[in-house]
Amino acid sequence: MRSKNPELMQKIREFVDQYYRENRTAPSTQTVGDAVGVTKQTAYRYLLEMSEQGMLEYNGGIKSSPQMAKCRTGYISVPVVGSIRCGDPETEEEQVEEYVSLPESIFGKGKFYLVRAKGDSMIDAGIDEGDLVLVELCNEANEGDIVVALDPEGENTLKRYAGKDRDGYLLAYMNEACYPGKVIKVKSFVVQGVARHVIKTL
């Protein structure tokens, strides 16, 4: 069998990757041939050879390539449940406004919800008013975590869990310019989630 032109193989792979990025599906053998200027039969022979060399996966059609594998990612459906105070606690009704899809490759797997930040008490943590905060649904937190905390009065807030002293649990502000050293002390609280990411609108 005549050896294959490595430059043409590279051209085919680049076209396959670009086509997938733009269309989210692999091109047909005929489309590959048309794009690189060869017949469908020649494209078929090249794709078989490239499959044997591990440049892509071909079995009667292009199944995958290294670039296609990178582009494929799962998505998680996350509810947006409204706003939460970054300041004094307030009563919050959890009401789903909408669901958004987020890529697992960036945000990871798990159970999450999104809240819109209000107030200025968490700006030193990079959380400004209007930001969307991705919160992992869990009921445990480590000292230093930024948590959605629900106190015994049914009020919640977004604060840094600063541990505990003899008077109770400490929920700290993170805005030293406006609230130097300020903390909320509660006898008990329920962790409604831990903040994992901040999504900003530029």
XYZ file of C-alpha atoms in Angstrom:
202
model
C 0.000 0.000 0.000
C 1.314 3.439 -0.904
C 2.507 5.376 2.137
C 0.281 8.215 3.176
C 1.268 11.864 3.006
C 1.820 13.041 6.610
C 1.026 16.640 5.654
C -2.351 15.583 4.283
C -3.053 13.538 7.411
C -2.298 16.600 9.533
C -4.562 18.700 7.321
C -7.375 16.169 7.731
C -7.000 16.108 11.491
C -7.024 19.889 11.728
C -10.159 20.033 9.598
C -11.904 17.361 11.692
C -11.094 19.252 14.898
C -12.227 22.615 13.514
C -15.411 21.109 12.102
C -16.264 19.561 15.465
C -15.629 22.811 17.365
C -17.968 24.672 15.028
C -20.690 22.043 14.605
C -20.392 19.794 17.689
C -20.464 16.756 15.416
C -17.878 14.961 13.276
C -17.762 15.513 9.501
C -18.658 12.787 7.047
C -15.989 11.101 4.924
C -17.270 12.989 1.880
C -17.064 16.310 3.738
C -13.471 15.558 4.740
C -12.562 14.754 1.159
C -14.175 17.911 -0.178
C -12.428 20.044 2.462
C -8.902 18.766 1.738
C -9.332 18.323 -2.014
C -9.369 14.535 -2.391
C -11.975 11.981 -3.385
C -14.211 10.268 -0.861
C -12.321 6.995 -1.441
C -8.967 8.652 -0.792
C -10.335 10.312 2.347
C -11.612 6.925 3.476
C -8.168 5.325 3.045
C -6.489 8.164 4.908
C -8.979 8.005 7.768
C -8.374 4.277 8.121
C -4.612 4.836 8.256
C -4.987 7.673 10.752
C -7.161 5.422 12.901
C -4.461 2.743 12.885
C -1.902 5.347 13.933
C -4.113 6.583 16.783
C -4.602 10.058 15.310
C -8.371 9.627 15.491
C -10.975 6.895 15.822
C -12.641 5.803 12.591
C -15.063 2.924 12.140
C -17.290 3.612 9.147
C -17.356 7.188 10.370
C -15.241 9.473 12.531
C -15.961 8.610 16.144
C -13.431 10.702 17.996
C -10.131 12.587 17.909
C -7.949 13.931 20.735
C -9.361 17.439 20.200
C -12.930 16.163 20.043
C -12.400 14.357 23.338
C -11.254 17.618 24.929
C -14.311 19.444 23.624
C -16.747 16.890 24.973
C -17.799 17.612 28.506
C -20.760 16.932 30.687
C -23.007 19.645 32.019
C -24.777 20.103 35.316
C -28.156 21.773 35.642
C -28.061 24.334 38.457
C -31.012 26.288 39.877
C -30.773 30.032 40.450
C -32.568 30.615 43.738
C -32.460 34.396 44.042
C -30.394 36.689 46.230
C -28.654 36.327 49.547
C -27.451 39.073 51.811
C -23.724 39.777 52.138
C -24.272 41.981 55.171
C -26.843 41.631 57.892
C -28.753 38.346 57.755
C -32.226 38.323 56.297
C -34.998 35.845 55.817
C -34.636 34.157 52.443
C -37.295 32.268 50.539
C -35.662 29.684 48.312
C -37.479 30.059 45.031
C -36.035 28.767 41.796
C -35.932 31.527 39.178
C -34.411 29.425 36.403
C -32.002 26.604 35.678
C -28.648 27.124 33.972
C -26.207 24.604 32.504
C -22.604 24.723 33.679
C -19.723 22.581 32.347
C -18.453 19.922 34.725
C -14.926 20.440 33.386
C -14.847 23.890 35.031
C -17.216 23.636 37.980
C -16.981 19.936 38.846
C -19.638 17.432 39.726
C -21.981 17.703 42.668
C -25.203 19.269 43.862
C -25.100 23.030 43.481
C -27.299 26.112 43.436
C -26.639 29.702 42.431
C -27.435 32.798 44.484
C -26.997 36.482 43.652
C -24.909 38.348 46.167
C -26.275 41.492 47.800
C -24.323 43.909 49.951
C -20.632 44.670 50.320
C -19.437 42.561 53.228
C -17.618 39.926 51.129
C -15.685 42.058 48.640
C -12.302 40.994 50.078
C -13.245 37.466 49.029
C -13.910 38.681 45.494
C -17.706 38.640 45.911
C -19.393 41.859 44.844
C -23.057 42.810 44.754
C -24.771 41.200 41.782
C -22.271 38.365 41.422
C -23.593 34.841 41.037
C -22.150 32.578 43.708
C -22.062 28.856 43.011
C -22.836 27.062 46.269
C -22.295 23.358 46.823
C -25.229 21.883 48.712
C -23.803 20.372 51.907
C -24.285 20.669 55.651
C -20.673 20.654 56.822
C -18.009 23.319 56.543
C -14.386 23.794 57.518
C -13.034 26.864 59.222
C -12.265 29.417 56.524
C -15.002 28.263 54.160
C -17.461 30.817 52.815
C -20.857 29.442 53.769
C -24.551 30.065 53.387
C -25.532 29.984 57.047
C -29.019 29.655 58.511
C -29.385 30.658 62.162
C -32.030 29.440 64.660
C -34.235 32.462 63.825
C -34.487 31.332 60.214
C -32.235 34.084 58.893
C -29.437 33.354 56.455
C -26.335 35.097 55.214
C -23.192 34.535 53.162
C -20.135 34.767 55.409
C -16.764 33.188 56.130
C -16.981 30.556 58.841
C -14.336 31.710 61.312
C -14.639 28.888 63.847
C -16.000 28.998 67.350
C -15.268 30.525 70.741
C -16.906 30.282 74.164
C -19.827 32.444 73.039
C -20.702 30.437 69.930
C -19.897 30.256 66.259
C -18.252 33.095 64.369
C -19.372 34.250 60.930
C -16.942 36.848 59.650
C -17.316 39.768 57.281
C -14.649 40.091 54.598
C -14.434 43.830 54.007
C -11.788 45.265 56.260
C -12.168 48.779 54.857
C -15.815 49.060 55.932
C -16.173 46.381 58.635
C -12.767 45.870 60.267
C -12.783 42.709 62.360
C -16.575 42.443 62.322
C -18.142 39.053 63.005
C -21.612 37.708 63.698
C -21.797 35.447 66.730
C -24.515 32.794 66.857
C -25.160 30.016 69.354
C -25.811 27.625 66.510
C -26.315 27.658 62.768
C -27.042 25.313 59.902
C -24.724 25.173 56.923
C -26.869 25.356 53.795
C -23.909 25.159 51.473
C -20.318 26.157 50.820
C -19.382 28.703 48.136
C -17.165 27.183 45.441
C -17.087 29.684 42.556
C -18.016 33.271 41.765
C -19.434 34.105 38.344
C -19.108 37.758 37.383
C -20.671 39.872 34.666
C -18.118 42.091 32.987
